[in-house]
PDB file of C-alpha atoms in Angstrom:
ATOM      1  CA  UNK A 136      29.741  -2.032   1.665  1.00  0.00           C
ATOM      2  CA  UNK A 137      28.289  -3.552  -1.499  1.00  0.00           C
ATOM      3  CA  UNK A 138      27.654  -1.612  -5.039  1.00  0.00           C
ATOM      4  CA  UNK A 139      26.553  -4.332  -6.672  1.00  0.00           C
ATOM      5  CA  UNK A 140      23.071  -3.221  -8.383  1.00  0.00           C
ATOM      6  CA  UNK A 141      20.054  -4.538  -7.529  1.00  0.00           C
ATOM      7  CA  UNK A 142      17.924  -5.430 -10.635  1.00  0.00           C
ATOM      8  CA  UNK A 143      15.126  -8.193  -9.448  1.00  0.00           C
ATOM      9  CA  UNK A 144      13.247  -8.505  -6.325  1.00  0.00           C
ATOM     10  CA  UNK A 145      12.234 -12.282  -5.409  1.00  0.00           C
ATOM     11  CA  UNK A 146       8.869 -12.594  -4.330  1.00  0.00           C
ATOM     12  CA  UNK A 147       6.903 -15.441  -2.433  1.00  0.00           C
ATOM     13  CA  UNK A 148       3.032 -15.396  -3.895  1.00  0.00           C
ATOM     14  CA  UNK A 149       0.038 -16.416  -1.966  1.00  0.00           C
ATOM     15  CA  UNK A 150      -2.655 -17.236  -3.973  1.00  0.00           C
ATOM     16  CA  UNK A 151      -6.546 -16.718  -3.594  1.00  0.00           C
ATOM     17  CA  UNK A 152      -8.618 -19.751  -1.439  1.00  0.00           C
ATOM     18  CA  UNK A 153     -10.403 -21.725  -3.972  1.00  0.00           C
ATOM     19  CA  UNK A 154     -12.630 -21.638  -4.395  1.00  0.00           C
ATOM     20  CA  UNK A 155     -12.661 -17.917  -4.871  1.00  0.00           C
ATOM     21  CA  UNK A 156     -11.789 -16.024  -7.762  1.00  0.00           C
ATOM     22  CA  UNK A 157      -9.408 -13.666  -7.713  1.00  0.00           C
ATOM     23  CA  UNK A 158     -10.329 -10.043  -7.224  1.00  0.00           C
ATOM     24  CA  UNK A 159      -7.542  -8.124  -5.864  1.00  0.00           C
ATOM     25  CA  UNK A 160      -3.528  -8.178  -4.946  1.00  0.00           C
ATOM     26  CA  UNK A 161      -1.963  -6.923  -1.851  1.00  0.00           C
ATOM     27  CA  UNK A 162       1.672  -6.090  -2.066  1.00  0.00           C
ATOM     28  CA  UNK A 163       3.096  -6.255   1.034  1.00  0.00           C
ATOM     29  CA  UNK A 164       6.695  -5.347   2.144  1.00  0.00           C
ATOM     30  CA  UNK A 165       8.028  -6.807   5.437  1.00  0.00           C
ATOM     31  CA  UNK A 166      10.855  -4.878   7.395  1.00  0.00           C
ATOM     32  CA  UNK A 167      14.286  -4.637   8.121  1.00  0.00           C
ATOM     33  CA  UNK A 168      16.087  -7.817   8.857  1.00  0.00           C
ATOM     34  CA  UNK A 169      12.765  -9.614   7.974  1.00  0.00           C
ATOM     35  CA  UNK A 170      12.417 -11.889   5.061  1.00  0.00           C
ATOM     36  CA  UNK A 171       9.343 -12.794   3.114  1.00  0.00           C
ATOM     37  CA  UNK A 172       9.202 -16.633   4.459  1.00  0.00           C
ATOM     38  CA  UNK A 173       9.406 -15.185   7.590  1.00  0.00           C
ATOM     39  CA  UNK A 174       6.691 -12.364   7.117  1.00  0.00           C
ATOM     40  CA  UNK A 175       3.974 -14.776   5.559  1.00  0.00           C
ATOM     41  CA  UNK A 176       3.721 -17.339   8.128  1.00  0.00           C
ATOM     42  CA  UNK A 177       3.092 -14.245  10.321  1.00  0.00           C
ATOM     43  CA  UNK A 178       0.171 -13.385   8.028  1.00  0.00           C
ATOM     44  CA  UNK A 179      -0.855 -16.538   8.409  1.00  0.00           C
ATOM     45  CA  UNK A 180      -1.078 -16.513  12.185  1.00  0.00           C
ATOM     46  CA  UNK A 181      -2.231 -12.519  13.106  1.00  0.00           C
ATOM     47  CA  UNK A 182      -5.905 -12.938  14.021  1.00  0.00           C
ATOM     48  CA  UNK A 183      -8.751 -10.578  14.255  1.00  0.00           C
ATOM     49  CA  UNK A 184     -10.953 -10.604  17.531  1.00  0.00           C
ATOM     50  CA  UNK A 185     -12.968 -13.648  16.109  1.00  0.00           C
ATOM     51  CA  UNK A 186     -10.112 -15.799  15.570  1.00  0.00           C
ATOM     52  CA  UNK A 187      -9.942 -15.112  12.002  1.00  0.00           C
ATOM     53  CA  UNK A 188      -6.865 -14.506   9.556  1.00  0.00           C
ATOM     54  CA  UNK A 189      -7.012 -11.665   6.675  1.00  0.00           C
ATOM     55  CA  UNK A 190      -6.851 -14.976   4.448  1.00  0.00           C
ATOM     56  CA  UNK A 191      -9.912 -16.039   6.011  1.00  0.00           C
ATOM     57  CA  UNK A 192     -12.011 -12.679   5.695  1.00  0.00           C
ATOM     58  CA  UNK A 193     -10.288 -11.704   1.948  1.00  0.00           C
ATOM     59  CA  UNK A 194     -10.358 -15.383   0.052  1.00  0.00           C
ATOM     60  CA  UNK A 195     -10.513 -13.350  -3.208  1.00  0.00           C
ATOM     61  CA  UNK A 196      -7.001 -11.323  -2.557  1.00  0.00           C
ATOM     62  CA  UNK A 197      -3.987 -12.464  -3.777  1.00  0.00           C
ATOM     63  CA  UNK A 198      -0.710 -11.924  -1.761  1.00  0.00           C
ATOM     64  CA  UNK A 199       2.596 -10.951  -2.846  1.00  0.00           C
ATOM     65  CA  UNK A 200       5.347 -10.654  -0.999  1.00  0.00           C
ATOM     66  CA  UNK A 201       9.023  -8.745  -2.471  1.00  0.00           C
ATOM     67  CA  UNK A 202      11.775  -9.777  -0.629  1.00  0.00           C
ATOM     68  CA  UNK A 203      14.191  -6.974  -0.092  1.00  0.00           C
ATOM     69  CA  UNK A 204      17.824  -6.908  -0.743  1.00  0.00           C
ATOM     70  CA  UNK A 205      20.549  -8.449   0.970  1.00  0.00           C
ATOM     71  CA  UNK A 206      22.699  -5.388   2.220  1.00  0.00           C
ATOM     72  CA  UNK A 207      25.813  -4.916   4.037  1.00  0.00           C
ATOM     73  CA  UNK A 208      25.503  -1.241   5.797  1.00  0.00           C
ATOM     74  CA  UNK A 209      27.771   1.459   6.034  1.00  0.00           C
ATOM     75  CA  UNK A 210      26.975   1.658   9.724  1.00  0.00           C
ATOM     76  CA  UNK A 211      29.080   0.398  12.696  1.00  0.00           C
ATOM     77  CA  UNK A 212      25.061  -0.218  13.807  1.00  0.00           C
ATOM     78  CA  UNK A 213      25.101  -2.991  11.605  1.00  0.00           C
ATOM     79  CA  UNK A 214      27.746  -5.804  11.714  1.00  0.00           C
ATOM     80  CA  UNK A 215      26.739  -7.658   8.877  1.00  0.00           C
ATOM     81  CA  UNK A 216      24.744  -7.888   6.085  1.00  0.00           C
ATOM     82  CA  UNK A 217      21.278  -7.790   6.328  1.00  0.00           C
ATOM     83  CA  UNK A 218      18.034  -7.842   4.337  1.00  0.00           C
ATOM     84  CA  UNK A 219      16.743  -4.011   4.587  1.00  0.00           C
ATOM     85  CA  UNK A 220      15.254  -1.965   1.678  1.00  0.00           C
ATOM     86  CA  UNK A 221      17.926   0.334   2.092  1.00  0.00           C
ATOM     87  CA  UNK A 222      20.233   1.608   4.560  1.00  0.00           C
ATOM     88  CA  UNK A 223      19.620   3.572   7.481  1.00  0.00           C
ATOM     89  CA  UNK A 224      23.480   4.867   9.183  1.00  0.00           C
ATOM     90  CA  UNK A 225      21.885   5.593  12.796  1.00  0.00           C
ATOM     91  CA  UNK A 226      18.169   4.060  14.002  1.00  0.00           C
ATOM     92  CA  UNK A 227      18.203   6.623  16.981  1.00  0.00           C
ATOM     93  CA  UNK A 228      18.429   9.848  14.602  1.00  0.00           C
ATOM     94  CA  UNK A 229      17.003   8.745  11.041  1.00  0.00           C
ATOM     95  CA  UNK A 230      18.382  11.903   9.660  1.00  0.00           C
ATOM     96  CA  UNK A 231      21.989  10.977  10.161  1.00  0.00           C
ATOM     97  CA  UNK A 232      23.435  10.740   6.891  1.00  0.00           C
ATOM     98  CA  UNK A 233      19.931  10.325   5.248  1.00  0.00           C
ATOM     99  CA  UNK A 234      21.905   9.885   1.718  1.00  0.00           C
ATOM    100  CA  UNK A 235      22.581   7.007   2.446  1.00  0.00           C
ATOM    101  CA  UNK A 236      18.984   6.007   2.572  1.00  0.00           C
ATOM    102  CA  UNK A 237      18.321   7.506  -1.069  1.00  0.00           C
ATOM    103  CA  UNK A 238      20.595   5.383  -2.956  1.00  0.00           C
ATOM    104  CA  UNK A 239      19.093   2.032  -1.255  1.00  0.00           C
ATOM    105  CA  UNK A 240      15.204   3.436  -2.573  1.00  0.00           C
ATOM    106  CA  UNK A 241      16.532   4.908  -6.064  1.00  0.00           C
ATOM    107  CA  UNK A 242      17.322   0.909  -6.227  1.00  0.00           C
ATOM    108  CA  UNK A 243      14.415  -1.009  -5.017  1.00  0.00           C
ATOM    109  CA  UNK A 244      11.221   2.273  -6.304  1.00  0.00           C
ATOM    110  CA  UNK A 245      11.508   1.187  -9.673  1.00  0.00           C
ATOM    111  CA  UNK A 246      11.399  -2.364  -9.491  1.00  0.00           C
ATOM    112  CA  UNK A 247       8.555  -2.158  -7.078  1.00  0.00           C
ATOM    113  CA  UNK A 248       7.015   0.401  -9.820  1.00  0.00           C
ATOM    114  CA  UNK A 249       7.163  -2.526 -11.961  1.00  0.00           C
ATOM    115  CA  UNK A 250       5.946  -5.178  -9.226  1.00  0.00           C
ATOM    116  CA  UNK A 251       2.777  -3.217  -9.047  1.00  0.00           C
ATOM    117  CA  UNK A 252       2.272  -2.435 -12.710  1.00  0.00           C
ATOM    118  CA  UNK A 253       2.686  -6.276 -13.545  1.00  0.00           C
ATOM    119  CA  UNK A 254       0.510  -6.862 -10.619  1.00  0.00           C
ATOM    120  CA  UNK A 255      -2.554  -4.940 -12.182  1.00  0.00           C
ATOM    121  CA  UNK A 256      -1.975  -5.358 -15.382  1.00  0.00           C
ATOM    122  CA  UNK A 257      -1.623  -8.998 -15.759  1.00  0.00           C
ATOM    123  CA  UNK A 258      -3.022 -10.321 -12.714  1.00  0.00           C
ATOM    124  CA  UNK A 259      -6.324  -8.302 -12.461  1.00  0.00           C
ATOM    125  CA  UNK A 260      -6.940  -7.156 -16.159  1.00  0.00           C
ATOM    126  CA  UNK A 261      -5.155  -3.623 -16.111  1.00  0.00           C
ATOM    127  CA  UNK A 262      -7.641  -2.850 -13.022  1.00  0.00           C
ATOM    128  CA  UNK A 263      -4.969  -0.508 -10.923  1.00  0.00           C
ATOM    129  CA  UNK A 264      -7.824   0.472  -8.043  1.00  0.00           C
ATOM    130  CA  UNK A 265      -7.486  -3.256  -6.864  1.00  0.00           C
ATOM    131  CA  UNK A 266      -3.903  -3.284  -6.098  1.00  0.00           C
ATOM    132  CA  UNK A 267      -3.302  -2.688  -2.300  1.00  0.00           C
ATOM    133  CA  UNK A 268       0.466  -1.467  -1.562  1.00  0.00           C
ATOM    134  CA  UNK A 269       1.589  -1.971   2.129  1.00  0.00           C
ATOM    135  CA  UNK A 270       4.124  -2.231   4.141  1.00  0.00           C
ATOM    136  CA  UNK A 271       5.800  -2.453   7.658  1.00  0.00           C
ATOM    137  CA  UNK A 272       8.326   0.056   9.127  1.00  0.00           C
ATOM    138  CA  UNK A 273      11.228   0.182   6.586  1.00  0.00           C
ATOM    139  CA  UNK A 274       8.989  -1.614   4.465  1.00  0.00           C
ATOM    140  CA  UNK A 275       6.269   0.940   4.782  1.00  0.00           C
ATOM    141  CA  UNK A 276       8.914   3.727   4.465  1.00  0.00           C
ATOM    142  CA  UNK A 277       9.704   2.074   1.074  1.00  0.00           C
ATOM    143  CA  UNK A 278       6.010   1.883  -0.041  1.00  0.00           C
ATOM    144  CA  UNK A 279       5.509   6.018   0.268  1.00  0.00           C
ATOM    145  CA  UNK A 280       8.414   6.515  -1.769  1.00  0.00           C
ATOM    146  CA  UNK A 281       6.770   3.679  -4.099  1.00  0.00           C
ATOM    147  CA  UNK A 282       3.431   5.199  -4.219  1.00  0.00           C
ATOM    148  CA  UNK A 283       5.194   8.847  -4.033  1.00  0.00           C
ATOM    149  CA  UNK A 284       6.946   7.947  -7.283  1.00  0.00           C
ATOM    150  CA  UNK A 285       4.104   6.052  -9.399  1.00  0.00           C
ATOM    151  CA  UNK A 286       2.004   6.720 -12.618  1.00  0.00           C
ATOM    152  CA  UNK A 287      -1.057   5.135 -12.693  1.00  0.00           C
ATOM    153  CA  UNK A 288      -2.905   5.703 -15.847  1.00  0.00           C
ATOM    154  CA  UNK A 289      -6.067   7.715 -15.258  1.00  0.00           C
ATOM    155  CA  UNK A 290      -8.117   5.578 -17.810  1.00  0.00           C
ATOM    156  CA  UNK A 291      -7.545   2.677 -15.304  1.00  0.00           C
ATOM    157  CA  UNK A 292      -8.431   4.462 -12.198  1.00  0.00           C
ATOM    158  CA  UNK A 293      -5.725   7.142 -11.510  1.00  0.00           C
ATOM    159  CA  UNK A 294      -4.809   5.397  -8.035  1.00  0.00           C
ATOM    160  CA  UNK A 295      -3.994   2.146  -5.988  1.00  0.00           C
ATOM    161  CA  UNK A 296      -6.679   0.668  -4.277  1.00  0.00           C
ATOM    162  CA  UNK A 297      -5.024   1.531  -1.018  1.00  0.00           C
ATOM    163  CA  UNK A 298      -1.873   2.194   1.071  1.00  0.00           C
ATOM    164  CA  UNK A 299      -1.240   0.840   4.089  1.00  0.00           C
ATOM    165  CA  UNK A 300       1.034   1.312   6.370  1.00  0.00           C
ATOM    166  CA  UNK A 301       2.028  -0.117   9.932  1.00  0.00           C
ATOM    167  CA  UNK A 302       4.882   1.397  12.437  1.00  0.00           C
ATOM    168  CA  UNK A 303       5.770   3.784   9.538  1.00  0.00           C
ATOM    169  CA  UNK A 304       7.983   6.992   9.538  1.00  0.00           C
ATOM    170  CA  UNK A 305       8.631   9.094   6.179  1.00  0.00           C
ATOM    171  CA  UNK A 306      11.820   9.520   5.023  1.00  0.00           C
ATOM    172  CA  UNK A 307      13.153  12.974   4.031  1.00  0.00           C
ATOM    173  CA  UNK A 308       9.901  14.517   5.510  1.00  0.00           C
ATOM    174  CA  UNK A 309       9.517  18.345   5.846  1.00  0.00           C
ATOM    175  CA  UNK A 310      10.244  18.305   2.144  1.00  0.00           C
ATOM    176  CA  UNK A 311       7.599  19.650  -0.696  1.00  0.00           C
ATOM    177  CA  UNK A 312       5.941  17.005  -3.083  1.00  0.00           C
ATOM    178  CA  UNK A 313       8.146  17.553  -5.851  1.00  0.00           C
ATOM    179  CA  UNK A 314      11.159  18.000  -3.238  1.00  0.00           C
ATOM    180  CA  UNK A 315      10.482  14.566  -1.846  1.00  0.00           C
ATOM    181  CA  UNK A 316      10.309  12.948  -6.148  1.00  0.00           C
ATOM    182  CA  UNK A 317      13.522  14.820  -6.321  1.00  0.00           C
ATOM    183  CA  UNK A 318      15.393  13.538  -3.457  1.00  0.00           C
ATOM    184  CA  UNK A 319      15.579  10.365  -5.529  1.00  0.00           C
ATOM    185  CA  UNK A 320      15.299  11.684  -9.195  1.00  0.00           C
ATOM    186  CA  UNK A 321      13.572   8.653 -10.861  1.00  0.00           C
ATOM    187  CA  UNK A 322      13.451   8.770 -14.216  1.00  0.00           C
ATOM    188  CA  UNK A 323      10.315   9.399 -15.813  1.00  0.00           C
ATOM    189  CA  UNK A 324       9.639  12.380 -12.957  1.00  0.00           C
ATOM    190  CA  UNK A 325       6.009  13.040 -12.065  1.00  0.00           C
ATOM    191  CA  UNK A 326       3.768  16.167 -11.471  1.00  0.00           C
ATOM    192  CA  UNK A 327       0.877  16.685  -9.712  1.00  0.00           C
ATOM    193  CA  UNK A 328      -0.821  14.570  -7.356  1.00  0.00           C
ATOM    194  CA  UNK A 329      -3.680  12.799  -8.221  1.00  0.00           C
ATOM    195  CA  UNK A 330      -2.299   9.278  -7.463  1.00  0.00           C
ATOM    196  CA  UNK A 331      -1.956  10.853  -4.172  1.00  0.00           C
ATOM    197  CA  UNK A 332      -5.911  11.570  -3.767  1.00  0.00           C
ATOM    198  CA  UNK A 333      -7.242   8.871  -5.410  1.00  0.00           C
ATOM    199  CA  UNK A 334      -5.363   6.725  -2.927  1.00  0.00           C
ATOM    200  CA  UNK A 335      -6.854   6.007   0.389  1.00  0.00           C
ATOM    201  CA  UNK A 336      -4.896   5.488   2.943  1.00  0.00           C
ATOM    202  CA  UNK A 337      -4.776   3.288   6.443  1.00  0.00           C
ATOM    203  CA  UNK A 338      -1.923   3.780   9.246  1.00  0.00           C
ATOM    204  CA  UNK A 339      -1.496   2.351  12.479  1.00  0.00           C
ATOM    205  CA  UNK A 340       1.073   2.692  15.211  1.00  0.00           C
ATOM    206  CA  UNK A 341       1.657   1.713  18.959  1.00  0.00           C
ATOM    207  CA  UNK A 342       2.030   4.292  21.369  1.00  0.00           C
ATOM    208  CA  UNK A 343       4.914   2.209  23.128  1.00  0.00           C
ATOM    209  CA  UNK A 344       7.133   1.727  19.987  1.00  0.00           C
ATOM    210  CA  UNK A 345      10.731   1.423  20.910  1.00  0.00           C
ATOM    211  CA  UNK A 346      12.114   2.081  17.236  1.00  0.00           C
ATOM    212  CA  UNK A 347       9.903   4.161  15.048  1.00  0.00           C
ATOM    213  CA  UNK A 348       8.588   6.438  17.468  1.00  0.00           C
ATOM    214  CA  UNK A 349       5.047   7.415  17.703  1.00  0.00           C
ATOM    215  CA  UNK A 350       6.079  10.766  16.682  1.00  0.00           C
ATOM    216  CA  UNK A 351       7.706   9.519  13.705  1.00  0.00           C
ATOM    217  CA  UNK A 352       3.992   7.739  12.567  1.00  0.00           C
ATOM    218  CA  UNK A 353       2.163  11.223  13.506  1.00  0.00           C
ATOM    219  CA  UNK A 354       4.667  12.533  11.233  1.00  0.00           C
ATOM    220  CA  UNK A 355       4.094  10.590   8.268  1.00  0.00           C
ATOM    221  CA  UNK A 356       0.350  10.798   8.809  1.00  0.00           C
ATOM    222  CA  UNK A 357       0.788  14.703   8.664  1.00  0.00           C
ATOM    223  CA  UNK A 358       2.826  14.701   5.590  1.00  0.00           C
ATOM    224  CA  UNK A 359       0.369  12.394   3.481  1.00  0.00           C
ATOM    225  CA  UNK A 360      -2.759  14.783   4.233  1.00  0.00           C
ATOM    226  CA  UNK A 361      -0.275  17.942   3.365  1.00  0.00           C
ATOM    227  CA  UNK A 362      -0.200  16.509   0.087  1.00  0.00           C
ATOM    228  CA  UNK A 363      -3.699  15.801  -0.296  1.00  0.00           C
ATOM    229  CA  UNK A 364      -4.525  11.788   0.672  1.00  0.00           C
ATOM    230  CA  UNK A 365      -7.138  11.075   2.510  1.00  0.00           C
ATOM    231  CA  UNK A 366      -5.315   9.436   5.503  1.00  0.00           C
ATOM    232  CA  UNK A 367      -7.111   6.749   8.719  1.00  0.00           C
ATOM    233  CA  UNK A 368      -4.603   7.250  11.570  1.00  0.00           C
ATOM    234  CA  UNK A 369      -5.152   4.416  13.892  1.00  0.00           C
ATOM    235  CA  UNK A 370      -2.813   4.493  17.435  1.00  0.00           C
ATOM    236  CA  UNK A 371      -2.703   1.633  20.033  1.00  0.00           C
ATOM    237  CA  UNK A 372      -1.666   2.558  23.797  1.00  0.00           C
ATOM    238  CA  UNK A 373       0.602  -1.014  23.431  1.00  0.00           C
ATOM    239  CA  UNK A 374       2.175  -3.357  21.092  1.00  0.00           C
ATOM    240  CA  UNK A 375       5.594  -2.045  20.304  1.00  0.00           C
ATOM    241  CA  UNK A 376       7.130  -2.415  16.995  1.00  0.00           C
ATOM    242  CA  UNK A 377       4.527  -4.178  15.332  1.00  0.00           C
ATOM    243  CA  UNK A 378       0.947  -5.175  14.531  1.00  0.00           C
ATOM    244  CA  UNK A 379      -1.464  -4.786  17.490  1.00  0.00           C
ATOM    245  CA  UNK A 380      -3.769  -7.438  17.482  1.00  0.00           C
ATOM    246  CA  UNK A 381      -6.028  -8.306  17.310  1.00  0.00           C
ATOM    247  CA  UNK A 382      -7.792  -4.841  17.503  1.00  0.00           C
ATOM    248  CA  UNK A 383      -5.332  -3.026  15.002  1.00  0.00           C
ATOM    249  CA  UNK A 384      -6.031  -6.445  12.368  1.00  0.00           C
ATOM    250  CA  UNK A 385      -9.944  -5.891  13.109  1.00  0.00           C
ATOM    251  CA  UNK A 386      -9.095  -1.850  11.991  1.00  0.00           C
ATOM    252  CA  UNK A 387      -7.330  -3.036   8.722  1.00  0.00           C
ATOM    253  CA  UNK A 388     -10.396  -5.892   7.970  1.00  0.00           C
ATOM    254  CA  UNK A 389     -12.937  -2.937   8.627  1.00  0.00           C
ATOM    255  CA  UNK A 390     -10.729  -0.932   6.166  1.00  0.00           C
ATOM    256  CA  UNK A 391     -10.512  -3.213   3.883  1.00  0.00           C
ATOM    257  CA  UNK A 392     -14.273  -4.116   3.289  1.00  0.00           C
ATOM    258  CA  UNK A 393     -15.480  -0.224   3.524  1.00  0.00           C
ATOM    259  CA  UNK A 394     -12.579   1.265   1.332  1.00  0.00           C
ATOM    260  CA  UNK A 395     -11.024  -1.820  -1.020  1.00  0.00           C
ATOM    261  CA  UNK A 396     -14.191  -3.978  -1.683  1.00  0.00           C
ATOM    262  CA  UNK A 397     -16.655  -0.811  -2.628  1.00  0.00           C
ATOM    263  CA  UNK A 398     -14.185   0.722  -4.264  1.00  0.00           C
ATOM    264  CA  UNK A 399     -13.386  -2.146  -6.424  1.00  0.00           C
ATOM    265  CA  UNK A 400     -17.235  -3.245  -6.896  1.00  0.00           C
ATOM    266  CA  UNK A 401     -17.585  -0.930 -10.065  1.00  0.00           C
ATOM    267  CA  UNK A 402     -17.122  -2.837 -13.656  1.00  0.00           C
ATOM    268  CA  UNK A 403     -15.023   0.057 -15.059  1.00  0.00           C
ATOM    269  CA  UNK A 404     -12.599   1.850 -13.003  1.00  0.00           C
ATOM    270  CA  UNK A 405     -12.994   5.528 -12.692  1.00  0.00           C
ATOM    271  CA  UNK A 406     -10.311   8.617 -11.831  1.00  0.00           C
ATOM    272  CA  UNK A 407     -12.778  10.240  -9.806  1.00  0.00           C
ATOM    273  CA  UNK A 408     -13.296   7.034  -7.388  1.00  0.00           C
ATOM    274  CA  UNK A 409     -12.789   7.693  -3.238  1.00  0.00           C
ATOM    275  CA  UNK A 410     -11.974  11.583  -4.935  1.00  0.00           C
ATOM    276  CA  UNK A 411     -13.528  12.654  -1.005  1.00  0.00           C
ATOM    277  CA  UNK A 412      14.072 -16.584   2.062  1.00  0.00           C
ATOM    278  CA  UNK A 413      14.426 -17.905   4.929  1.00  0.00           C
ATOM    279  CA  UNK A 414      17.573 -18.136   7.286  1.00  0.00           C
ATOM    280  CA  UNK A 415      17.589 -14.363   8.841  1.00  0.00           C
ATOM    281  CA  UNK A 416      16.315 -13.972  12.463  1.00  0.00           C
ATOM    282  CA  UNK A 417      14.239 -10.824  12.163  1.00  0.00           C
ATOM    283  CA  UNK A 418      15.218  -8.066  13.518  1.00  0.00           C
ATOM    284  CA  UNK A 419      13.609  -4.911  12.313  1.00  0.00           C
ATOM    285  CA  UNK A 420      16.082  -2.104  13.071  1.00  0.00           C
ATOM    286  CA  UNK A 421      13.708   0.562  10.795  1.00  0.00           C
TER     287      UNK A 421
END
């Protein structure tokens, strides 16, 4: 199994549709065994009920898209190396060996800290409540710990603009807040849990999920509103391990425009806002 450290995460950007200006940035992280080539010519083809892409109903958002480590795995699971956020030792029982899944997100948190300062600081002017964090099972997994783990300054809106999150399951779950930071004791250790509120947040899951089980989803959904966000739960009687379209895409542009778009529509950001790669076949073994 590899040590070697990661310290950079490559990332394939897809810029605003002129001739729209740019308003906001989603960061969006694809799955296990996925790769971010891969994952946005899927974004370009998921379709809402009227035909339409999220490019096509968001011109103004910007799209950026980490690609996550190359990783050989400590489980017989796994033959060879893969790209996965970190490593999970048995998909059927998450909690096997769940170490091994902390060292892989002490890794990849802080440089996705970084993505998403750099993202909102650069990009749209220091405005943090127009950055959109998402992600897809492992991906997803990752983005909790992400948004678990990050400061945003309260002068510049105290939270993300959203989280969301699609066949998702919460690692280390039945934890405390401060038990779940300390699981991967990232320098720089938080308190309290205002990011947290001032974040909405969107899930969706299938019913008929093969790999992250329904349960799993219900789980994560339970542990976000224990500590405080204000959590959509979405389910889908079909669509297995991935986006259910196009009904679960028309749920995420409905979310979008009523949570994102008004949120972002005031001129100064406020803390007390929405307070109420190519080459791998994917594979997403989450």
């Amino acid at each position: 199994m590899s040590t070697t450290p990661v310290t950079d995460l490559p990332v394939i950007t897809i810029p605003p549709t002129p001739p729209a200006a740019h308003t906001h940035t989603v960061i969006f992280l694809h799955g296990r065994g996925d790769n971010a080539h891969a994952f946005a010519r899927g974004l370009h083809a998921w379709r809402d009920s009227r035909g339409r892409t999220l490019f096509d109903t968001f011109p103004s958002f910007r799209w950026v898209l980490p690609q996550a480590p190359v990783r050989a795995s400590a489980s017989p699971q796994m033959p060879r190396p893969c790209p996965q956020w970190f490593d999970v030792w048995d998909v059927r029982d998450f909690a096997a060996r769940e170490e091994l899944q902390a060292a892989g997100l002490r890794e990849v948190v802080p440089l996705l800290r970084a993505l998403v300062a750099r993202e909102a600081e650069e990009g749209l002017g220091g405005r943090w409540d127009r950055v959109v964090l998402a992600g897809i099972s492992m991906g997803a997994a990752t983005g909790v710990h992400t948004l678990l783990n990050l400061h945003v300054p309260l002068e510049k809106g105290g939270g993300l603009a959203a989280f969301m999150g699609f066949c998702a399951r919460c690692p280390f779950a039945g934890r405390t807040l401060q038990g779940m930071r300390q699981v991967l004791g990232l320098q720089g250790a938080l308190e309290g849990d205002g990011v947290l509120r001032r974040t909405p947040v969107l899930l969706e899951h299938c019913v008929d999920d093969p790999l992250v089980l329904v349960e799993k989803g219900r789980g994560l959904r339970d542990t976000l509103r224990g500590f405080g966000m204000q959590v959509e739960w979405k389910e889908y009687p079909v669509g297995g391990h991935w986006f259910h379209e196009p009904e679960g895409i028309d749920d995420v542009v409905e979310f979008l425009n009523r949570v994102v778009l008004r949120k972002g529509d005031s001129a100064t950001p406020s803390a007390t806002q929405v307070e109420s790669g190519d080459g791998f076949e994917a594979m997403d073994l989450s």
